[in-house]
Amino acid sequence: MTPLMSGTAHRLPFILDEVEVRRVERLSPSFVRVELGSPALADFGVDGPLWDQRIKLVFPGSSGRLPSFAGADESWYATWLDIPAEERGHMRTYTVRDVVGTGTDTRLVVDLVLHLVDGASGPGSRWAATARPGDRLVMIAPRRGEAFGGIEFVPGGAQRLLLVGDETAVPAVSAILEQLPAGARGTAFLEVPETGDVLDLDAPVGVEVVWLPRDDAPLGERLHAAVVTHLGAPAERPEVAADEIDPNLWETPTYSSSGEEVAESPSAHGDLYAWIAGESGVVTGLRRHLVRGLGIDRRQVAFMGYWRHGVAMRS
Ligand SMILES: Cc1cc2nc3c(=O)[nH]c(=O)nc-3n(C[C@H](O)[C@H](O)[C@H](O)COP(=O)(O)OP(=O)(O)OC[C@H]3O[C@@H](n4cnc5c(N)ncnc54)[C@H](O)[C@@H]3O)c2cc1C
């Protein structure tokens, strides 16, 4: 283990600690579920529903070791980035799919996607492919009673929900669906690599869940067509040039990665709240259709690039 920081123990306003794999389940060809436990998770929690709560995981680097965050203080991130890459490991973003157990036996359930098309590319995907009980990671997660952020699902008073995602957003959409009130209405579109990746989900009766196995179709093609048809627009997919795609696309009612103003405008689909996450190019195409094409108010939509084809996520 590589010591990251020295000094007296310091209580950060979030959990930053090693967790151990307690259980591994291969849910389908592309999904691996792990339960991650640590006594430190006794303090895990947020104020209200978890919805699409994100967390960070640090996977071991090429040395095979994890950095130690013991005694970390507010400078933990800059200090961590200064460690040589092979010892630092790789930080990636995931979703809390569920929480099981209580107290010091609290475990966070995380569903990781295996990138089967590109081979087991990426440290997160590679780790998931061979994960075993007893393996260790570092987790950064909310501490009960402290502000953490990382929940983007904010439907307000919307009467109708549109949830859209590819396989990386299936854990978030599944968690959101399970937490919705019984009377919620809307549709969820989920594109997954293949038919075997269609999972059993709990959703309110008024929310239709449409699975779209990709099979041999290009990434996002079925998802785009299904969503725009659902909204009553022609399904033709707009051309999005590679240099127009922001790999860190994040456009929500409260934050814009492009710096765009959230303008007040009369809106089509005024009763709708849309939550859209997945590959940045696919999400950019949908954004163009919904905001520019259909005039849906940006305050009613969260568009989130969860990954970018051909680009490793920045730590
Ligand atoms: C808020 C948020 C929540 C997320 N929740 C989850 C989650 O619960 N489960 C989950 O699996 N992912 C989730 N993701 C996506 C995940 O962070 C990325 O897929 C990340 O790139 C995985 O890291 P990696 O080390 O496997 O690959 P990287 O090192 O980042 O990338 C290596 C290569 O793999 C490619 N790649 C990355 N993701 C995929 C993919 N899904 N399919 C095919 N190729 C891919 C990249 O384009 C690149 O070429 C989430 C992302 C965000 C922002």
Short mmCIF file of C-alpha atoms and ligand atoms in Angstrom, two decimals:
data_model
loop_
_atom_site.label_atom_id
_atom_site.label_comp_id
_atom_site.label_asym_id
_atom_site.label_seq_id
_atom_site.Cartn_x
_atom_site.Cartn_y
_atom_site.Cartn_z
CA MET A 1 0.00 0.00 0.00
CA THR A 2 1.31 3.44 -0.92
CA PRO A 3 0.89 6.01 1.85
CA LEU A 4 -0.80 9.09 0.43
CA MET A 5 -0.62 11.50 3.31
CA SER A 6 0.78 11.67 6.76
CA GLY A 7 -0.33 13.63 9.79
CA THR A 8 -3.12 13.39 12.29
CA ALA A 9 -6.42 11.73 11.44
CA HIS A 10 -8.78 14.19 9.86
CA ARG A 11 -12.51 13.77 9.39
CA LEU A 12 -13.44 14.71 5.85
CA PRO A 13 -17.08 15.66 5.13
CA PHE A 14 -17.38 12.55 2.94
CA ILE A 15 -16.30 8.92 3.18
CA LEU A 16 -12.88 8.29 1.64
CA ASP A 17 -11.89 4.80 2.60
CA GLU A 18 -10.97 1.33 1.46
CA VAL A 19 -13.85 -1.03 0.83
CA GLU A 20 -13.80 -4.78 0.34
CA VAL A 21 -15.73 -6.83 -2.20
CA ARG A 22 -18.17 -8.93 -0.16
CA ARG A 23 -20.13 -10.45 -3.03
CA VAL A 24 -19.90 -10.68 -6.83
CA GLU A 25 -22.71 -11.63 -9.20
CA ARG A 26 -22.58 -11.76 -12.98
CA LEU A 27 -26.02 -10.37 -13.78
CA SER A 28 -25.78 -10.75 -17.56
CA PRO A 29 -23.16 -10.77 -20.34
CA SER A 30 -22.37 -7.05 -19.78
CA PHE A 31 -23.19 -6.40 -16.09
CA VAL A 32 -21.25 -7.43 -12.99
CA ARG A 33 -22.79 -6.61 -9.62
CA VAL A 34 -20.53 -6.16 -6.61
CA GLU A 35 -21.33 -5.47 -2.97
CA LEU A 36 -18.68 -3.26 -1.39
CA GLY A 37 -18.41 -3.18 2.39
CA SER A 38 -16.43 -1.41 5.07
CA PRO A 39 -17.12 -0.39 8.68
CA ALA A 40 -16.69 3.20 7.39
CA LEU A 41 -19.95 2.80 5.44
CA ALA A 42 -21.87 2.88 8.74
CA ASP A 43 -21.69 6.67 8.17
CA PHE A 44 -22.97 6.49 4.57
CA GLY A 45 -26.12 8.43 3.78
CA VAL A 46 -27.79 11.40 2.16
CA ASP A 47 -30.60 13.68 3.19
CA GLY A 48 -33.55 12.18 1.24
CA PRO A 49 -33.74 9.61 -1.56
CA LEU A 50 -30.51 8.45 -3.21
CA TRP A 51 -32.00 8.60 -6.72
CA ASP A 52 -28.99 8.54 -9.11
CA GLN A 53 -26.37 9.20 -6.41
CA ARG A 54 -22.88 8.91 -7.86
CA ILE A 55 -19.76 7.79 -6.07
CA LYS A 56 -16.11 7.47 -7.05
CA LEU A 57 -14.12 4.26 -7.02
CA VAL A 58 -10.33 4.07 -7.21
CA PHE A 59 -9.06 0.92 -8.94
CA PRO A 60 -5.49 -0.34 -8.40
CA GLY A 61 -2.82 0.93 -10.81
CA SER A 62 -0.33 -1.21 -12.69
CA SER A 63 1.59 -1.83 -9.44
CA GLY A 64 -1.50 -3.75 -8.27
CA ARG A 65 -1.55 -1.67 -5.08
CA LEU A 66 -4.07 0.89 -3.87
CA PRO A 67 -3.01 4.29 -2.61
CA SER A 68 -3.69 4.78 1.09
CA PHE A 69 -5.86 7.73 1.99
CA ALA A 70 -5.24 7.35 5.72
CA GLY A 71 -5.03 10.80 7.33
CA ALA A 72 -6.22 12.52 4.13
CA ASP A 73 -7.18 16.16 4.48
CA GLU A 74 -8.78 18.76 2.15
CA SER A 75 -5.77 18.58 -0.18
CA TRP A 76 -6.31 14.85 -0.78
CA TYR A 77 -7.11 15.17 -4.48
CA ALA A 78 -4.10 17.32 -5.48
CA THR A 79 -1.84 15.14 -3.35
CA TRP A 80 -3.24 11.98 -4.93
CA LEU A 81 -2.69 13.38 -8.46
CA ASP A 82 1.00 13.95 -7.59
CA ILE A 83 1.57 10.22 -6.99
CA PRO A 84 3.15 8.35 -9.94
CA ALA A 85 0.43 6.88 -12.18
CA GLU A 86 1.30 3.23 -11.53
CA GLU A 87 0.82 3.72 -7.77
CA ARG A 88 -2.02 6.24 -7.89
CA GLY A 89 -4.59 3.91 -9.44
CA HIS A 90 -7.55 5.07 -11.54
CA MET A 91 -10.57 6.96 -10.30
CA ARG A 92 -13.87 6.40 -12.08
CA THR A 93 -17.50 7.36 -11.45
CA TYR A 94 -20.26 4.84 -10.66
CA THR A 95 -23.80 4.85 -9.30
CA VAL A 96 -25.13 3.51 -6.02
CA ARG A 97 -27.48 0.85 -7.34
CA ASP A 98 -28.63 -0.13 -3.86
CA VAL A 99 -27.65 -0.19 -0.22
CA VAL A 100 -27.87 -3.40 1.81
CA GLY A 101 -27.10 -4.21 5.43
CA THR A 102 -26.88 -1.72 8.28
CA GLY A 103 -24.31 -0.21 10.61
CA THR A 104 -20.79 -1.52 10.14
CA ASP A 105 -22.21 -4.21 7.81
CA THR A 106 -23.54 -1.59 5.34
CA ARG A 107 -22.69 -2.53 1.75
CA LEU A 108 -23.11 -0.44 -1.39
CA VAL A 109 -24.27 -2.35 -4.45
CA VAL A 110 -22.60 -1.23 -7.69
CA ASP A 111 -23.32 -2.60 -11.17
CA LEU A 112 -20.27 -2.29 -13.45
CA VAL A 113 -20.42 -2.62 -17.22
CA LEU A 114 -17.93 -4.85 -19.03
CA HIS A 115 -16.90 -3.24 -22.31
CA LEU A 116 -17.13 -6.41 -24.30
CA VAL A 117 -17.00 -4.77 -27.73
CA ASP A 118 -13.62 -3.07 -27.10
CA GLY A 119 -12.26 -6.06 -25.23
CA ALA A 120 -11.96 -5.51 -21.49
CA SER A 121 -10.77 -1.93 -21.99
CA GLY A 122 -10.38 0.50 -19.10
CA PRO A 123 -9.30 -0.17 -15.52
CA GLY A 124 -12.89 -0.19 -14.21
CA SER A 125 -14.13 -2.70 -16.75
CA ARG A 126 -10.99 -4.85 -16.44
CA TRP A 127 -11.27 -4.92 -12.65
CA ALA A 128 -14.95 -5.90 -12.85
CA ALA A 129 -14.21 -8.79 -15.20
CA THR A 130 -12.13 -10.57 -12.53
CA ALA A 131 -13.58 -9.15 -9.28
CA ARG A 132 -13.58 -11.62 -6.37
CA PRO A 133 -14.72 -11.40 -2.74
CA GLY A 134 -11.85 -9.97 -0.71
CA ASP A 135 -10.64 -7.63 -3.49
CA ARG A 136 -10.21 -4.06 -2.33
CA LEU A 137 -10.93 -0.62 -3.81
CA VAL A 138 -11.07 2.92 -2.49
CA MET A 139 -14.50 4.56 -2.39
CA ILE A 140 -15.52 8.20 -2.14
CA ALA A 141 -19.14 8.47 -1.04
CA PRO A 142 -21.49 10.77 0.87
CA ARG A 143 -21.29 10.93 4.65
CA ARG A 144 -24.64 11.20 6.45
CA GLY A 145 -25.41 14.75 7.54
CA GLU A 146 -22.90 16.38 5.15
CA ALA A 147 -23.52 17.95 1.73
CA PHE A 148 -21.95 15.85 -1.04
CA GLY A 149 -23.79 16.52 -4.30
CA GLY A 150 -23.97 13.92 -7.02
CA ILE A 151 -27.75 13.58 -7.36
CA GLU A 152 -28.99 14.96 -10.69
CA PHE A 153 -32.53 13.53 -10.76
CA VAL A 154 -34.64 16.54 -9.75
CA PRO A 155 -38.08 16.18 -11.40
CA GLY A 156 -39.78 18.94 -9.38
CA GLY A 157 -43.49 18.95 -10.06
CA ALA A 158 -43.29 17.25 -13.47
CA GLN A 159 -46.31 15.11 -14.38
CA ARG A 160 -44.50 12.91 -16.87
CA LEU A 161 -41.02 11.40 -16.74
CA LEU A 162 -38.70 10.45 -19.56
CA LEU A 163 -35.69 8.42 -18.43
CA VAL A 164 -33.15 7.58 -21.10
CA GLY A 165 -29.88 5.73 -20.81
CA ASP A 166 -27.42 3.26 -22.24
CA GLU A 167 -25.92 0.40 -20.22
CA THR A 168 -23.82 2.73 -18.04
CA ALA A 169 -27.01 4.51 -16.96
CA VAL A 170 -29.04 1.32 -16.37
CA PRO A 171 -27.96 1.24 -12.69
CA ALA A 172 -29.07 4.87 -12.19
CA VAL A 173 -32.37 4.47 -14.04
CA SER A 174 -33.06 1.21 -12.14
CA ALA A 175 -32.41 2.91 -8.81
CA ILE A 176 -34.59 5.91 -9.76
CA LEU A 177 -37.45 3.64 -10.88
CA GLU A 178 -37.37 1.72 -7.60
CA GLN A 179 -37.56 4.93 -5.58
CA LEU A 180 -40.35 6.68 -7.50
CA PRO A 181 -43.74 7.08 -5.84
CA ALA A 182 -46.28 4.43 -6.87
CA GLY A 183 -48.31 6.98 -8.87
CA ALA A 184 -45.42 8.17 -11.07
CA ARG A 185 -46.02 8.22 -14.84
CA GLY A 186 -43.68 8.13 -17.77
CA THR A 187 -41.37 6.02 -19.91
CA ALA A 188 -37.84 4.69 -19.52
CA PHE A 189 -35.78 3.80 -22.61
CA LEU A 190 -32.73 1.65 -21.96
CA GLU A 191 -30.28 0.63 -24.69
CA VAL A 192 -28.11 -2.35 -23.73
CA PRO A 193 -25.49 -4.28 -25.71
CA GLU A 194 -27.57 -7.43 -26.22
CA THR A 195 -30.85 -9.14 -25.36
CA GLY A 196 -29.20 -11.05 -22.51
CA ASP A 197 -28.59 -7.71 -20.77
CA VAL A 198 -32.30 -7.03 -20.26
CA LEU A 199 -32.71 -7.08 -16.46
CA ASP A 200 -35.70 -7.46 -14.16
CA LEU A 201 -36.59 -4.01 -12.80
CA ASP A 202 -39.17 -2.76 -10.32
CA ALA A 203 -41.03 0.24 -11.73
CA PRO A 204 -44.33 1.93 -10.88
CA VAL A 205 -47.20 0.60 -13.03
CA GLY A 206 -47.51 3.98 -14.75
CA VAL A 207 -43.91 3.94 -15.98
CA GLU A 208 -43.30 1.85 -19.07
CA VAL A 209 -39.80 0.37 -19.38
CA VAL A 210 -38.63 -0.13 -22.97
CA TRP A 211 -35.45 -2.19 -23.44
CA LEU A 212 -33.53 -1.69 -26.65
CA PRO A 213 -30.89 -4.38 -27.25
CA ARG A 214 -28.25 -2.90 -29.56
CA ASP A 215 -27.05 -6.15 -31.10
CA ASP A 216 -25.43 -5.11 -34.38
CA ALA A 217 -26.91 -1.59 -34.60
CA PRO A 218 -24.61 1.41 -34.14
CA LEU A 219 -24.32 2.74 -30.59
CA GLY A 220 -27.29 4.94 -29.73
CA GLU A 221 -29.19 4.48 -32.97
CA ARG A 222 -32.10 2.57 -31.46
CA LEU A 223 -32.17 4.79 -28.40
CA HIS A 224 -32.28 7.99 -30.43
CA ALA A 225 -35.03 6.72 -32.73
CA ALA A 226 -37.17 5.45 -29.85
CA VAL A 227 -36.93 8.67 -27.84
CA VAL A 228 -37.65 11.12 -30.64
CA THR A 229 -40.50 8.97 -31.96
CA HIS A 230 -41.93 8.88 -28.43
CA LEU A 231 -41.83 12.69 -28.35
CA GLY A 232 -43.56 12.92 -31.69
CA ALA A 233 -40.66 14.03 -33.86
CA PRO A 234 -39.20 12.45 -37.01
CA ALA A 235 -36.71 9.78 -35.94
CA GLU A 236 -33.92 10.91 -38.25
CA ARG A 237 -30.67 11.16 -36.31
CA PRO A 238 -28.75 14.43 -36.64
CA GLU A 239 -25.11 14.32 -37.72
CA VAL A 240 -22.90 15.25 -34.80
CA ALA A 241 -19.28 15.90 -35.79
CA ALA A 242 -16.65 14.43 -33.44
CA ASP A 243 -15.27 17.89 -32.61
CA GLU A 244 -18.74 19.03 -31.52
CA ILE A 245 -18.90 16.39 -28.80
CA ASP A 246 -17.87 17.41 -25.30
CA PRO A 247 -16.61 14.24 -23.58
CA ASN A 248 -17.58 15.88 -20.28
CA LEU A 249 -21.05 16.90 -21.45
CA TRP A 250 -23.11 17.88 -18.39
CA GLU A 251 -26.15 20.07 -18.96
CA THR A 252 -28.60 20.16 -16.10
CA PRO A 253 -30.99 22.85 -14.91
CA THR A 254 -28.31 24.04 -12.48
CA TYR A 255 -25.04 23.46 -14.35
CA SER A 256 -23.84 23.77 -17.94
CA SER A 257 -20.51 22.31 -19.06
CA SER A 258 -20.73 24.55 -22.13
CA GLY A 259 -21.44 27.65 -20.05
CA GLU A 260 -24.77 28.09 -21.82
CA GLU A 261 -27.36 30.24 -20.05
CA VAL A 262 -30.56 28.52 -18.95
CA ALA A 263 -32.96 30.87 -20.69
CA GLU A 264 -36.60 31.15 -19.75
CA SER A 265 -38.63 30.22 -22.78
CA PRO A 266 -42.14 28.99 -23.55
CA SER A 267 -41.77 25.26 -23.74
CA ALA A 268 -43.20 22.32 -25.61
CA HIS A 269 -43.86 19.28 -23.41
CA GLY A 270 -44.26 21.59 -20.39
CA ASP A 271 -45.33 18.75 -18.07
CA LEU A 272 -42.24 16.65 -18.84
CA TYR A 273 -39.02 16.07 -16.94
CA ALA A 274 -36.32 14.25 -18.90
CA TRP A 275 -33.19 12.62 -17.46
CA ILE A 276 -30.78 11.45 -20.18
CA ALA A 277 -27.38 9.83 -19.66
CA GLY A 278 -24.98 7.71 -21.65
CA GLU A 279 -22.26 8.02 -24.27
CA SER A 280 -21.54 11.72 -24.86
CA GLY A 281 -22.04 11.66 -28.64
CA VAL A 282 -25.40 9.91 -28.32
CA VAL A 283 -26.51 12.30 -25.58
CA THR A 284 -25.38 15.29 -27.68
CA GLY A 285 -27.57 14.09 -30.57
CA LEU A 286 -30.58 13.72 -28.27
CA ARG A 287 -29.92 17.12 -26.72
CA ARG A 288 -29.93 18.71 -30.15
CA HIS A 289 -33.27 17.10 -30.96
CA LEU A 290 -34.98 17.90 -27.69
CA VAL A 291 -33.73 21.43 -27.05
CA ARG A 292 -33.15 22.80 -30.54
CA GLY A 293 -35.59 20.66 -32.52
CA LEU A 294 -38.53 20.28 -30.15
CA GLY A 295 -37.99 23.43 -28.07
CA ILE A 296 -38.02 21.60 -24.74
CA ASP A 297 -36.93 23.98 -22.01
CA ARG A 298 -33.47 23.20 -20.66
CA ARG A 299 -34.82 23.55 -17.14
CA GLN A 300 -36.84 20.37 -17.72
CA VAL A 301 -33.92 18.23 -18.85
CA ALA A 302 -30.67 16.80 -17.48
CA PHE A 303 -28.27 15.65 -20.23
CA MET A 304 -25.23 13.80 -18.93
CA GLY A 305 -22.26 12.31 -20.74
CA TYR A 306 -21.38 9.23 -18.66
CA TRP A 307 -18.57 8.13 -20.99
CA ARG A 308 -17.08 9.01 -24.37
CA HIS A 309 -16.40 6.45 -27.06
CA GLY A 310 -12.63 6.07 -27.51
CA VAL A 311 -11.73 8.31 -24.55
CA ALA A 312 -10.62 7.09 -21.11
CA MET A 313 -12.35 8.99 -18.34
CA ARG A 314 -10.21 11.54 -16.53
CA SER A 315 -9.52 10.72 -12.91
C1 LIG B 1 -22.45 10.03 -12.89
C2 LIG B 1 -21.94 8.77 -13.56
C3 LIG B 1 -22.43 7.53 -13.13
C4 LIG B 1 -21.97 6.35 -13.74
N1 LIG B 1 -22.45 5.14 -13.30
C5 LIG B 1 -21.97 4.00 -13.84
C6 LIG B 1 -22.38 2.72 -13.33
O1 LIG B 1 -23.14 2.61 -12.36
N2 LIG B 1 -21.88 1.61 -13.93
C7 LIG B 1 -20.99 1.68 -14.99
O2 LIG B 1 -20.55 0.62 -15.49
N3 LIG B 1 -20.59 2.87 -15.48
C8 LIG B 1 -21.04 4.02 -14.92
N4 LIG B 1 -20.61 5.23 -15.39
C9 LIG B 1 -19.73 5.24 -16.57
C10 LIG B 1 -18.29 4.92 -16.24
O3 LIG B 1 -17.78 5.91 -15.35
C11 LIG B 1 -17.49 4.96 -17.58
O4 LIG B 1 -17.95 3.98 -18.46
C12 LIG B 1 -16.00 4.82 -17.38
O5 LIG B 1 -15.38 5.17 -18.59
C13 LIG B 1 -15.58 3.41 -17.01
O6 LIG B 1 -14.20 3.40 -16.75
P1 LIG B 1 -13.21 2.33 -17.37
O7 LIG B 1 -11.99 2.41 -16.53
O8 LIG B 1 -13.89 1.01 -17.49
O9 LIG B 1 -12.92 2.85 -18.83
P2 LIG B 1 -12.05 4.14 -19.27
O10 LIG B 1 -10.63 3.96 -18.84
O11 LIG B 1 -12.72 5.39 -18.82
O12 LIG B 1 -12.13 4.04 -20.84
C14 LIG B 1 -11.37 3.08 -21.56
C15 LIG B 1 -12.03 2.81 -22.89
O13 LIG B 1 -13.27 2.18 -22.64
C16 LIG B 1 -14.30 2.85 -23.35
N5 LIG B 1 -15.53 2.74 -22.56
C17 LIG B 1 -15.84 3.37 -21.40
N6 LIG B 1 -17.08 2.98 -20.99
C18 LIG B 1 -17.54 2.10 -21.92
C19 LIG B 1 -18.72 1.35 -22.08
N7 LIG B 1 -19.71 1.39 -21.16
N8 LIG B 1 -18.84 0.54 -23.16
C20 LIG B 1 -17.86 0.45 -24.09
N9 LIG B 1 -16.69 1.14 -24.00
C21 LIG B 1 -16.54 1.94 -22.94
C22 LIG B 1 -13.83 4.28 -23.49
O14 LIG B 1 -14.42 4.89 -24.59
C23 LIG B 1 -12.34 4.08 -23.68
O15 LIG B 1 -12.06 3.83 -25.03
C24 LIG B 1 -21.03 6.42 -14.79
C25 LIG B 1 -20.51 7.67 -15.19
C26 LIG B 1 -20.97 8.83 -14.58
C27 LIG B 1 -20.40 10.16 -15.02
#
